[in-house]
Each structure stands twice: as C-alpha cells, then as structure tokens.
mmCIF file of N, CA, C and O in Angstrom:
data_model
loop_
_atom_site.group_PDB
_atom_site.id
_atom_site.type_symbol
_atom_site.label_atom_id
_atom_site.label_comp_id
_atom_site.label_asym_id
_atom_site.label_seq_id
_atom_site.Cartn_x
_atom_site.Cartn_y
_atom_site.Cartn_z
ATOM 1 N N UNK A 13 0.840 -1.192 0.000
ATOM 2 C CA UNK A 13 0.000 0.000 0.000
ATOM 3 C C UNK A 13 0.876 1.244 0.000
ATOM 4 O O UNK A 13 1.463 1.381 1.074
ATOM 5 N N UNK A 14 1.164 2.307 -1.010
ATOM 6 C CA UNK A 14 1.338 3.316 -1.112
ATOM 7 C C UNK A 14 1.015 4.299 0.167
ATOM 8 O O UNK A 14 -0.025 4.111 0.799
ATOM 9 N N UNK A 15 1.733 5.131 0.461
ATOM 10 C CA UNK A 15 1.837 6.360 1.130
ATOM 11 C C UNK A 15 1.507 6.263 2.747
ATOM 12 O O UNK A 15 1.312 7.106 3.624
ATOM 13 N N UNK A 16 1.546 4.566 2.702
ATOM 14 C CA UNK A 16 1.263 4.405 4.477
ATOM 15 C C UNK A 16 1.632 5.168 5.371
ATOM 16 O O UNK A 16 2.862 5.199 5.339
ATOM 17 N N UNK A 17 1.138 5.977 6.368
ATOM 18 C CA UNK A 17 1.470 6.859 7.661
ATOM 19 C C UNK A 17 2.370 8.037 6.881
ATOM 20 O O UNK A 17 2.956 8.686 7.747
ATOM 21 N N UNK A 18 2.615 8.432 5.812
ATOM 22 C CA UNK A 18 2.321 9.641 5.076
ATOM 23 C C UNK A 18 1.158 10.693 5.459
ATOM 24 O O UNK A 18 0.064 10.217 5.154
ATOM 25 N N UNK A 19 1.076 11.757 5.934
ATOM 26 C CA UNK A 19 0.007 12.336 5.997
ATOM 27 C C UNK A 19 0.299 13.523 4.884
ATOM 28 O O UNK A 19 1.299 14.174 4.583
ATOM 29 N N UNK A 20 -0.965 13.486 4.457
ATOM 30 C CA UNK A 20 -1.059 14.739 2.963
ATOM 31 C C UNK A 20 -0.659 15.961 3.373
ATOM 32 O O UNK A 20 -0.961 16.094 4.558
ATOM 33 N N UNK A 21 0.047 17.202 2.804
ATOM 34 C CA UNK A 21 0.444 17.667 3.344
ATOM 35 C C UNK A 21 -0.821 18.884 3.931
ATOM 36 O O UNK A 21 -1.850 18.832 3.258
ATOM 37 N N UNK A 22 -0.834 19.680 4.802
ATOM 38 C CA UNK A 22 -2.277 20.443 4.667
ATOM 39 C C UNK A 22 -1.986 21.843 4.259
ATOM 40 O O UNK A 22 -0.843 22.154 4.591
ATOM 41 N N UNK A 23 -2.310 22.320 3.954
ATOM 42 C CA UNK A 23 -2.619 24.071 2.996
ATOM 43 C C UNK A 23 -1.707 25.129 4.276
ATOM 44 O O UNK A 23 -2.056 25.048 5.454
ATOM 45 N N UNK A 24 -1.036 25.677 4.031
ATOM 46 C CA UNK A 24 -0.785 26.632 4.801
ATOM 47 C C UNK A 24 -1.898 28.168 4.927
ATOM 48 O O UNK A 24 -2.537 28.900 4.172
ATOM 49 N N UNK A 25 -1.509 27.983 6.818
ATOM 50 C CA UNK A 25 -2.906 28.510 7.030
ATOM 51 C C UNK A 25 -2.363 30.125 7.907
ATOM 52 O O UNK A 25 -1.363 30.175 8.623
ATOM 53 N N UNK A 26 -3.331 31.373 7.616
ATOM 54 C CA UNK A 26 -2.697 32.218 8.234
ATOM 55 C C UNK A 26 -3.511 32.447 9.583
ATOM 56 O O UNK A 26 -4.665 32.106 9.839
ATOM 57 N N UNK A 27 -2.725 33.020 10.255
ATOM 58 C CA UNK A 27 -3.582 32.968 12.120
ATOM 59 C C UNK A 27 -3.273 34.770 12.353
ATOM 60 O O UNK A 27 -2.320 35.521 12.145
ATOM 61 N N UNK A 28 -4.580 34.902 12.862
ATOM 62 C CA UNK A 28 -3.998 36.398 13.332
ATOM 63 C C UNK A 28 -3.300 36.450 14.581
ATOM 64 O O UNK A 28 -3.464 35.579 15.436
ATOM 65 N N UNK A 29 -2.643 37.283 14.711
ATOM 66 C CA UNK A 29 -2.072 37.517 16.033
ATOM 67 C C UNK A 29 -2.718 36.979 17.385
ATOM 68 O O UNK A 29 -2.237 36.181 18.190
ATOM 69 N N UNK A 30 -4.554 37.967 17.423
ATOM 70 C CA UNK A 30 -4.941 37.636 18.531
ATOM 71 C C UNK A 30 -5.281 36.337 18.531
ATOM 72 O O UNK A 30 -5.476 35.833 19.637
ATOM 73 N N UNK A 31 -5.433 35.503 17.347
ATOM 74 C CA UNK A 31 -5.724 33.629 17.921
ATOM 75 C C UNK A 31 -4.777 33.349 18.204
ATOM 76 O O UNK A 31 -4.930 32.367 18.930
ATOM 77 N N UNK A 32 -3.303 33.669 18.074
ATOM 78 C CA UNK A 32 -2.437 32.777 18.372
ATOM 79 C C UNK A 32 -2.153 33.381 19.875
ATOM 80 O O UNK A 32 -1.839 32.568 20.745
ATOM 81 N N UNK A 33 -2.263 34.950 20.261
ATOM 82 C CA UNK A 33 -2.476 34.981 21.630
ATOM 83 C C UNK A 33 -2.775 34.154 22.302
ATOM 84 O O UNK A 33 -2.150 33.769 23.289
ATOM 85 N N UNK A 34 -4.176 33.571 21.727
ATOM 86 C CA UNK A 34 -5.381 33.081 22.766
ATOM 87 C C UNK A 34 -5.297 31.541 23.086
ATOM 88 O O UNK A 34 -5.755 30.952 24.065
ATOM 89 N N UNK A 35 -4.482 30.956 21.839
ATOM 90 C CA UNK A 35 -3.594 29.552 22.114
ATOM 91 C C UNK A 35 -2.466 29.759 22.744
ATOM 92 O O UNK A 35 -2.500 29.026 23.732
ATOM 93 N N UNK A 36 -1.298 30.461 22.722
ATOM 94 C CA UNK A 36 -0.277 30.770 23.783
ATOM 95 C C UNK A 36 -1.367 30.623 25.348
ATOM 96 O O UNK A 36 -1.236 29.824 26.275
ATOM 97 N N UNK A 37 -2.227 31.522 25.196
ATOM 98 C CA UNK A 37 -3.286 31.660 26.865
ATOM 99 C C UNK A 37 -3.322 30.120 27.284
ATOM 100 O O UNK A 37 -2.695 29.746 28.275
ATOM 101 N N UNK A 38 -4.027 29.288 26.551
ATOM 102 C CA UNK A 38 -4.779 27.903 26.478
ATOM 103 C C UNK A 38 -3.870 27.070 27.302
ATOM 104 O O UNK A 38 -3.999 26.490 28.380
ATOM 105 N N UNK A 39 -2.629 27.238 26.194
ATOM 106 C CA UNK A 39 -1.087 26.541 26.735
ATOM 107 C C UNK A 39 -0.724 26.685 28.029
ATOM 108 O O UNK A 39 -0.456 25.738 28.769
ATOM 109 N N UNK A 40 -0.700 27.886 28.352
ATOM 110 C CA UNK A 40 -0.100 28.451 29.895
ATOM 111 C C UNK A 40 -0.680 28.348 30.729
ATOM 112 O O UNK A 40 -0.172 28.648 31.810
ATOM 113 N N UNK A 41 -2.129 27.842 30.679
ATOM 114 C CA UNK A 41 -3.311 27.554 31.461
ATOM 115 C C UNK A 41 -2.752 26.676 32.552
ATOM 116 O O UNK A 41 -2.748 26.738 33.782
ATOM 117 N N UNK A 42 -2.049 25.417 31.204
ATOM 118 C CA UNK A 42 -1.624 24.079 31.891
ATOM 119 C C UNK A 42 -2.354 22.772 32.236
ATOM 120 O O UNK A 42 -1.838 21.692 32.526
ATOM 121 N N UNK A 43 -3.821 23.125 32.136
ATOM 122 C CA UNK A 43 -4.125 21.743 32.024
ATOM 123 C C UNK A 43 -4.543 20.957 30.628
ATOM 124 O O UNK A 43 -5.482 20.185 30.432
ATOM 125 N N UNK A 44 -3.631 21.373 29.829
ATOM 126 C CA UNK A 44 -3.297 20.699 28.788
ATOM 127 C C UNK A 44 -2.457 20.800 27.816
ATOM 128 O O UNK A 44 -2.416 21.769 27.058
ATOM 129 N N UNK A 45 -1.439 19.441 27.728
ATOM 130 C CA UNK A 45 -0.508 19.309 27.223
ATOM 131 C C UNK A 45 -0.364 20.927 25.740
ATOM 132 O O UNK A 45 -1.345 21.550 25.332
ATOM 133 N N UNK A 46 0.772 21.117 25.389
ATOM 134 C CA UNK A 46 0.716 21.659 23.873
ATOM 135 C C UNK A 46 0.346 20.229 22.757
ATOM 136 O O UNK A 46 -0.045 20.477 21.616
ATOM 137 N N UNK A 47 0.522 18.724 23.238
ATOM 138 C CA UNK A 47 -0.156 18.289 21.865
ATOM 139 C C UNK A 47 -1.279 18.102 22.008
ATOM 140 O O UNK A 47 -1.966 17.786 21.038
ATOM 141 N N UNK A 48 -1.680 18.204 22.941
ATOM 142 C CA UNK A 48 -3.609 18.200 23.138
ATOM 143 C C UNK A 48 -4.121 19.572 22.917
ATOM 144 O O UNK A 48 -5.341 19.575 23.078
ATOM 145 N N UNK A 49 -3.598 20.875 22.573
ATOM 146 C CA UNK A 49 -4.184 21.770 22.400
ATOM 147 C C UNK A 49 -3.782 21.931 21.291
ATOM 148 O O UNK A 49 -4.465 22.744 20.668
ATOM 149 N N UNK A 50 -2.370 21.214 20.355
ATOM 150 C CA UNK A 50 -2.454 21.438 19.034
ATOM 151 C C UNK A 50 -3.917 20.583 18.517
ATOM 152 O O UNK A 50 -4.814 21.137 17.882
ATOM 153 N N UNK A 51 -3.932 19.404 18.857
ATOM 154 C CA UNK A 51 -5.596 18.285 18.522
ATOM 155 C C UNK A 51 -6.212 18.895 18.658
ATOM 156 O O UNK A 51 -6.724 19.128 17.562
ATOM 157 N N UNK A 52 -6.820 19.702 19.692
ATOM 158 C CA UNK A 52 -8.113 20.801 20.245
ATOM 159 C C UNK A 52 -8.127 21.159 18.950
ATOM 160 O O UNK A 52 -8.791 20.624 18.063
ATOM 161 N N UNK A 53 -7.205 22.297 18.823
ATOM 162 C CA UNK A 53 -7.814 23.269 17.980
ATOM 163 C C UNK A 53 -7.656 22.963 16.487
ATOM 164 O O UNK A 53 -8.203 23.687 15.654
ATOM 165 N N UNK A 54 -6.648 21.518 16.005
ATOM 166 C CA UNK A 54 -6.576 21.453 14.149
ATOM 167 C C UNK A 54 -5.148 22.141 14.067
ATOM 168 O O UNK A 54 -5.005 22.812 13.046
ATOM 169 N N UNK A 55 -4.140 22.116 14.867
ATOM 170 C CA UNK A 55 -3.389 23.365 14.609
ATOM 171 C C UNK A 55 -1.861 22.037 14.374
ATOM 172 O O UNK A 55 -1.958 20.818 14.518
ATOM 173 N N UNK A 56 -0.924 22.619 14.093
ATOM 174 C CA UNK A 56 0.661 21.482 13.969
ATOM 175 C C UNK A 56 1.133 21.824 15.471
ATOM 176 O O UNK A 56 1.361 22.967 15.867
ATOM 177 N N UNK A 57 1.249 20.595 16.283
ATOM 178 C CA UNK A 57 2.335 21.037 17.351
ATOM 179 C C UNK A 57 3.297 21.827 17.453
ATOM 180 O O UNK A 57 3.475 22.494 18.472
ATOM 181 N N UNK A 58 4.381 21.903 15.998
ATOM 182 C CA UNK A 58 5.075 22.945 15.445
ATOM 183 C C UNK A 58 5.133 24.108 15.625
ATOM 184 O O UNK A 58 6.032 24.828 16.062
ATOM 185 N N UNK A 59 3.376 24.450 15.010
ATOM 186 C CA UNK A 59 3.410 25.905 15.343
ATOM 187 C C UNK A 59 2.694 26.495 16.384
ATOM 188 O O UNK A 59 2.502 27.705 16.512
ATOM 189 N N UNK A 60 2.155 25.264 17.407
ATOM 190 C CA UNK A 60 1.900 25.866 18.757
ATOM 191 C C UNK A 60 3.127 26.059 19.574
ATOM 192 O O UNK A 60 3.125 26.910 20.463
ATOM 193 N N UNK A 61 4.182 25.322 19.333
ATOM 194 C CA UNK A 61 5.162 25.586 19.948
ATOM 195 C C UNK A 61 6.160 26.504 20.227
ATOM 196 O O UNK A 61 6.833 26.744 21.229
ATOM 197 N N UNK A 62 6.068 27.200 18.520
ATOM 198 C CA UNK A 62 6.711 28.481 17.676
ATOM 199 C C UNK A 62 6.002 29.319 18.916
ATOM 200 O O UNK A 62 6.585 29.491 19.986
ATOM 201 N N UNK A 63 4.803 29.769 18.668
ATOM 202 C CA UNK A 63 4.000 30.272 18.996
ATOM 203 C C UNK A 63 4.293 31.075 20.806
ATOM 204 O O UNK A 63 4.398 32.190 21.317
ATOM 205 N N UNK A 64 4.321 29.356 21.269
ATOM 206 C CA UNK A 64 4.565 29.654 22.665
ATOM 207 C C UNK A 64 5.737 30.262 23.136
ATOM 208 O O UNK A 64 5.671 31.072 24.061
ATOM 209 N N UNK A 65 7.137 29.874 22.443
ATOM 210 C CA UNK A 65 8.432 30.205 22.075
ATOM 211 C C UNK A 65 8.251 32.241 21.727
ATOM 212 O O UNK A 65 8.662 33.246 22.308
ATOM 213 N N UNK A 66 7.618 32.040 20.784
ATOM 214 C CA UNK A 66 7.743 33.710 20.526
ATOM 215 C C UNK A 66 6.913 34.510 21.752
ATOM 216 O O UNK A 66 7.237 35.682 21.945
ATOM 217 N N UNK A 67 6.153 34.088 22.354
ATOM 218 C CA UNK A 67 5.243 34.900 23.046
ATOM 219 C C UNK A 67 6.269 35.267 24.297
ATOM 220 O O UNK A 67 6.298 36.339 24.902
ATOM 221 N N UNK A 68 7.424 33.658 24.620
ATOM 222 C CA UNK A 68 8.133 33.892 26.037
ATOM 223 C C UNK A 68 8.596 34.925 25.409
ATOM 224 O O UNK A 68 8.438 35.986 26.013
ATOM 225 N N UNK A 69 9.265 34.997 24.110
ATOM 226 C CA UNK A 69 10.794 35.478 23.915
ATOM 227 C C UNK A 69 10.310 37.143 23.888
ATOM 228 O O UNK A 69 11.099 38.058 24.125
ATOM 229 N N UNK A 70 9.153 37.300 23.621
ATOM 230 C CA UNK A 70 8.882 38.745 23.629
ATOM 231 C C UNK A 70 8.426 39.237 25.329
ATOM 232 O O UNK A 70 8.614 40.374 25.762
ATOM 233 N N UNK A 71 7.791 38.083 26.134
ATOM 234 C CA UNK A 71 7.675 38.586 27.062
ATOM 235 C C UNK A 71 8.882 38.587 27.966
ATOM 236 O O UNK A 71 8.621 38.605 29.168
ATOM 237 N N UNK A 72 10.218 38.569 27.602
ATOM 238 C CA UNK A 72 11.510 38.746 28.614
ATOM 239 C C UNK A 72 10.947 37.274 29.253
ATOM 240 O O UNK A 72 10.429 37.413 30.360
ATOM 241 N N UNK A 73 10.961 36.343 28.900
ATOM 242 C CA UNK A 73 10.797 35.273 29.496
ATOM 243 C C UNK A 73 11.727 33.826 29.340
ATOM 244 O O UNK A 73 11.854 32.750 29.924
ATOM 245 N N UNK A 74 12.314 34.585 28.087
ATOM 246 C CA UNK A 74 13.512 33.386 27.857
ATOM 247 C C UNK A 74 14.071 34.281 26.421
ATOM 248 O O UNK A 74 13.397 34.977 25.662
ATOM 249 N N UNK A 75 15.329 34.017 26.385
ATOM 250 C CA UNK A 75 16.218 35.136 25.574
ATOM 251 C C UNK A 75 17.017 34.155 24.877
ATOM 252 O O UNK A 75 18.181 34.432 25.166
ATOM 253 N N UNK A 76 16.995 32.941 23.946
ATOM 254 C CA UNK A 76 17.195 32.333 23.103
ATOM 255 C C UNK A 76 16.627 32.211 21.717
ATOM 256 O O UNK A 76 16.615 31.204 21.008
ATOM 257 N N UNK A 77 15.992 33.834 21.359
ATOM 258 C CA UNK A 77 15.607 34.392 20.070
ATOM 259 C C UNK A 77 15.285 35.447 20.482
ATOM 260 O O UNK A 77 15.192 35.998 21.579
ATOM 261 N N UNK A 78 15.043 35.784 18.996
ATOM 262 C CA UNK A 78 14.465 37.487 18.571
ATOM 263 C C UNK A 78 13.240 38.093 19.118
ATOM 264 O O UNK A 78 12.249 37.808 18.446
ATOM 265 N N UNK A 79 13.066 38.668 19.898
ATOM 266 C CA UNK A 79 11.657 39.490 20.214
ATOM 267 C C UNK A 79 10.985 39.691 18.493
ATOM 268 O O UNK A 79 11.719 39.532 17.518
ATOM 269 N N UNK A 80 9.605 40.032 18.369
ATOM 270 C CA UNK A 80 9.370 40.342 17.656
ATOM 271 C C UNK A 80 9.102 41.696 17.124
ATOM 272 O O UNK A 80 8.478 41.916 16.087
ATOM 273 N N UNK A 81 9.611 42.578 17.898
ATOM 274 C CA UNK A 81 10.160 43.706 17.394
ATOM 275 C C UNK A 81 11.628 43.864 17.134
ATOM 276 O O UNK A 81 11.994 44.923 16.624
ATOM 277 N N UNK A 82 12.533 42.920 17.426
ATOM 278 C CA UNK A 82 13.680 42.661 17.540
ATOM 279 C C UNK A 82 13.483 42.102 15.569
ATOM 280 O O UNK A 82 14.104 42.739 14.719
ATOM 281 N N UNK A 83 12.545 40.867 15.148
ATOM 282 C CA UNK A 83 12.536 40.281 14.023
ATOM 283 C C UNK A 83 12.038 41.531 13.184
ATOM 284 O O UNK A 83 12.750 41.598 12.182
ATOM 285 N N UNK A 84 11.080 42.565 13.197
ATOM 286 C CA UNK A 84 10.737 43.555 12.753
ATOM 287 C C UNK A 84 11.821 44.475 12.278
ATOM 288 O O UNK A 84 12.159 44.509 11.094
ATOM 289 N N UNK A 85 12.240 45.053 13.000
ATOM 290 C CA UNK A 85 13.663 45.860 12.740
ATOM 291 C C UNK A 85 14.532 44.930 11.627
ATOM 292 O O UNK A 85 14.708 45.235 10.447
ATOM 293 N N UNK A 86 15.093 43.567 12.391
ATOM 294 C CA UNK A 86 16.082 42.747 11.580
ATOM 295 C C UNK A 86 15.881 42.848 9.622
ATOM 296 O O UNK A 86 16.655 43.001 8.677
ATOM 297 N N UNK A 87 14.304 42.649 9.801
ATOM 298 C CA UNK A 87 13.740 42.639 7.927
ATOM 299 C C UNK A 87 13.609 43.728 7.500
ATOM 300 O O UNK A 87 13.432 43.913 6.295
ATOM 301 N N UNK A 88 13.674 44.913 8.558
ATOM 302 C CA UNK A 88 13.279 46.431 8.016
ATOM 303 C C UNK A 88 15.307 46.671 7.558
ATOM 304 O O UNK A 88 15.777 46.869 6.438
ATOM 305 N N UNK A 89 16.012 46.559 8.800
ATOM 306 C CA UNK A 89 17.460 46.651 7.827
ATOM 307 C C UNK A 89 17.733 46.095 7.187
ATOM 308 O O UNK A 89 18.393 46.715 6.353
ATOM 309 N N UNK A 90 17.593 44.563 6.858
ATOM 310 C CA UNK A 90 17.830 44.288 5.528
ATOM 311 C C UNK A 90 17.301 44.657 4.340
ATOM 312 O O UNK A 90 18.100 44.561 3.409
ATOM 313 N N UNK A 91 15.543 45.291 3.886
ATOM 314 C CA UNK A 91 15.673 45.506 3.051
ATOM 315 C C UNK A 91 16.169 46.889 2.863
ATOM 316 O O UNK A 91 16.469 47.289 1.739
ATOM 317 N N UNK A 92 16.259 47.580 3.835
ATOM 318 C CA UNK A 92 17.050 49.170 4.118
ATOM 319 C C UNK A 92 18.039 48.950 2.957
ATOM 320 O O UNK A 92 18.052 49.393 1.808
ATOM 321 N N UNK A 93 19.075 47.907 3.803
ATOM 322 C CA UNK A 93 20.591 47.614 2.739
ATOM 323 C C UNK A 93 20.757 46.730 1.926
ATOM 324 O O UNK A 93 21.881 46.237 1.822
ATOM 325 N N UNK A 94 19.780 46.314 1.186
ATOM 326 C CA UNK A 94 19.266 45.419 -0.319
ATOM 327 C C UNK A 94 19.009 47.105 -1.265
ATOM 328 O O UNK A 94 19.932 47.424 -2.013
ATOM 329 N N UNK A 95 18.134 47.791 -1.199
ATOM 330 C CA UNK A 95 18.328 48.918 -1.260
ATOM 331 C C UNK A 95 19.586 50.041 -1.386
ATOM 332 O O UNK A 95 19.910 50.592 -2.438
ATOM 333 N N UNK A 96 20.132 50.222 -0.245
ATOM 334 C CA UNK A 96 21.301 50.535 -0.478
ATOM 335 C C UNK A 96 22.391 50.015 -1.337
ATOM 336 O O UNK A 96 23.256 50.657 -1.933
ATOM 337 N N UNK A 97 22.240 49.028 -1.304
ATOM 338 C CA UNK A 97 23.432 48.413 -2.437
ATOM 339 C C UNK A 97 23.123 48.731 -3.652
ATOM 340 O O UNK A 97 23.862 49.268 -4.477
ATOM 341 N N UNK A 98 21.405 48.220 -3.852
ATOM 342 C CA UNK A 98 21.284 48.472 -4.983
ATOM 343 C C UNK A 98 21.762 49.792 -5.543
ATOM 344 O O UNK A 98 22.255 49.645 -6.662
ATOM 345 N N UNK A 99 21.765 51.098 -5.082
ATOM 346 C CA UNK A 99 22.012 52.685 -5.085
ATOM 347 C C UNK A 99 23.309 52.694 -5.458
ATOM 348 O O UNK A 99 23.654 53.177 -6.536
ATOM 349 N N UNK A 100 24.050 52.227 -4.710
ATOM 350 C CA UNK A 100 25.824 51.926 -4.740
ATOM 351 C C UNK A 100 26.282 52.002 -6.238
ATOM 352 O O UNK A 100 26.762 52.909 -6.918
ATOM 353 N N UNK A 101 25.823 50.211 -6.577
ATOM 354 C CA UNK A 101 25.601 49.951 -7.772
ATOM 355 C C UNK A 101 25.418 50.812 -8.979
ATOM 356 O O UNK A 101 26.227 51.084 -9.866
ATOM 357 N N UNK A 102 23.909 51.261 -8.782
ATOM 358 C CA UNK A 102 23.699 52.161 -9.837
ATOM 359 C C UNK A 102 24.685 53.407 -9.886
ATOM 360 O O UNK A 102 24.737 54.000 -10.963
ATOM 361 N N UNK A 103 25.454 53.859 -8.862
ATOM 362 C CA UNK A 103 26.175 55.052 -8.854
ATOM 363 C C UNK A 103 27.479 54.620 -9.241
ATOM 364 O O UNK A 103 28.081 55.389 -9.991
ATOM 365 N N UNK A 104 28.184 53.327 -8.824
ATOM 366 C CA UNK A 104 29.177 53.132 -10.032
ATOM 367 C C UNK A 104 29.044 53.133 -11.302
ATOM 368 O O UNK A 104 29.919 53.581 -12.044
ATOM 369 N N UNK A 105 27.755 52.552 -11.787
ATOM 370 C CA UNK A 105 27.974 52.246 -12.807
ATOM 371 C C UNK A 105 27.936 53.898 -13.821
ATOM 372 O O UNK A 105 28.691 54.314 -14.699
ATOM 373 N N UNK A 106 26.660 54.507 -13.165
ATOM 374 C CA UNK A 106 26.850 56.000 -13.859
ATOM 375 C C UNK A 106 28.527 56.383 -13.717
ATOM 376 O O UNK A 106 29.355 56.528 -14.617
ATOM 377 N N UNK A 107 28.664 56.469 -12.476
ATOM 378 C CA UNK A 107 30.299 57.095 -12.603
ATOM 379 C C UNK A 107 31.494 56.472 -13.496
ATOM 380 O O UNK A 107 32.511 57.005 -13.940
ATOM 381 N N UNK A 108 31.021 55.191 -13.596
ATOM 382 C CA UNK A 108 32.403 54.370 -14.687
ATOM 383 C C UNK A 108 31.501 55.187 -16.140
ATOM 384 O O UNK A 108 32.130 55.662 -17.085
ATOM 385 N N UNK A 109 30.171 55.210 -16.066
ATOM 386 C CA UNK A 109 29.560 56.132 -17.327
ATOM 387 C C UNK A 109 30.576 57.319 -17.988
ATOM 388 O O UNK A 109 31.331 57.309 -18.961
ATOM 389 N N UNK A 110 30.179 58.477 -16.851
ATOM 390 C CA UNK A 110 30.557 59.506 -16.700
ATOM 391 C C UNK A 110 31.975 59.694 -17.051
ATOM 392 O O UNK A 110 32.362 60.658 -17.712
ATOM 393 N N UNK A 111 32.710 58.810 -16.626
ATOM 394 C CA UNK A 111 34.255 58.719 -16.391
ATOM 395 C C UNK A 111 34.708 58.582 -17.878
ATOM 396 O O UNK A 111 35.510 59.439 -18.247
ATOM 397 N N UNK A 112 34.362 57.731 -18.709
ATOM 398 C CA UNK A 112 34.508 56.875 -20.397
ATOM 399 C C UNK A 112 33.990 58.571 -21.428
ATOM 400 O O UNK A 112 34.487 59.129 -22.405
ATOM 401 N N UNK A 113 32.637 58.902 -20.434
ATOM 402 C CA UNK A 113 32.133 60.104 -21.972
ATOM 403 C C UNK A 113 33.420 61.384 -21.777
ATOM 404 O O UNK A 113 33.948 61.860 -22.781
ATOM 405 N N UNK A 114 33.888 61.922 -20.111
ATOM 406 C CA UNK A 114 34.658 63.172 -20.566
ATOM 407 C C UNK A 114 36.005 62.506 -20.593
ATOM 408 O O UNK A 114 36.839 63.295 -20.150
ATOM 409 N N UNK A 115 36.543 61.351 -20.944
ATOM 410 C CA UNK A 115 37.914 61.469 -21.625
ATOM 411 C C UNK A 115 38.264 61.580 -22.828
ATOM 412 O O UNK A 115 39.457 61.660 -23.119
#
C-alpha cells in the first residue's frame, strides 16, 4: 500500500495575532498538554510551539531568540541595505559612465 502513515500535506494557514495569543493563553493555562491543544484546535504542534516560544521570547521570558520587534527591525534593515546596495551599484555604474564620456 502506497503512502502508508504519510500524511497529505495540509494548505498553509494564516492565524492572526490575537488567535495565536489566545492559544499561547490555552497553553499556559496548563491543564493541557501543547499536543492536546495542538488536537483541540486542528493546529501542527510545530506551530503551537513556535508560537509559545515567541510569546516567552517577547515577554523577557527566555532570551534564546528574537523578540518580535527585535525580528521587525532585523527585515526592516535588511531591506534598508538590499536597497542601499542596490544605489551603490547604480552610482558606479553612472560614474564608470561619466568617467569613459569626458575622456
């Protein structure tokens, strides 16, 4: 039999902030496991776990990742200096321009 204990893969799904609040809440409650509240709700243990993980790391509760204003900033400077380079770029290349027409 093909694809035994394979599970299909399922659709990626988006969560707003405040549900995933309200599962971080569920979790911290404590009377139930994170894989019984991933089952509860349909959700991947994965990303209840993410979940719970980001909520400590923003609440100063464990400092083995990025706050999420910490991840905010991180993607705002990179594309800052994806940007910038690109500028760089274009200004050599005018200036090697510039440089070739007045000799």
């Amino acid at each position: 039999m093909e694809g035994m204990g394979k599970k299909p893969r399922r659709p990626r799904r988006a969560f707003t902030p405040e549900f995933k609040a309200e599962i971080v809440e569920v979790c911290r409650r404590g009377d139930r496991t994170i894989v019984q509240v991933a089952r509860d709700f349909d959700l991947t243990e994965t990303a209840v776990r993410e979940w719970v993980k980001q909520a400590d790391l923003d609440a100063g509760t464990r400092h083995d990742g990025l706050t999420s204003d910490e991840r905010d900033e991180l993607a705002r400077l990179r594309r800052e200096n994806r940007r910038l380079r690109e500028d760089v770029d274009i200004l050599k290349r005018a200036t090697a321009f510039f440089a070739k027409e007045t000799r």
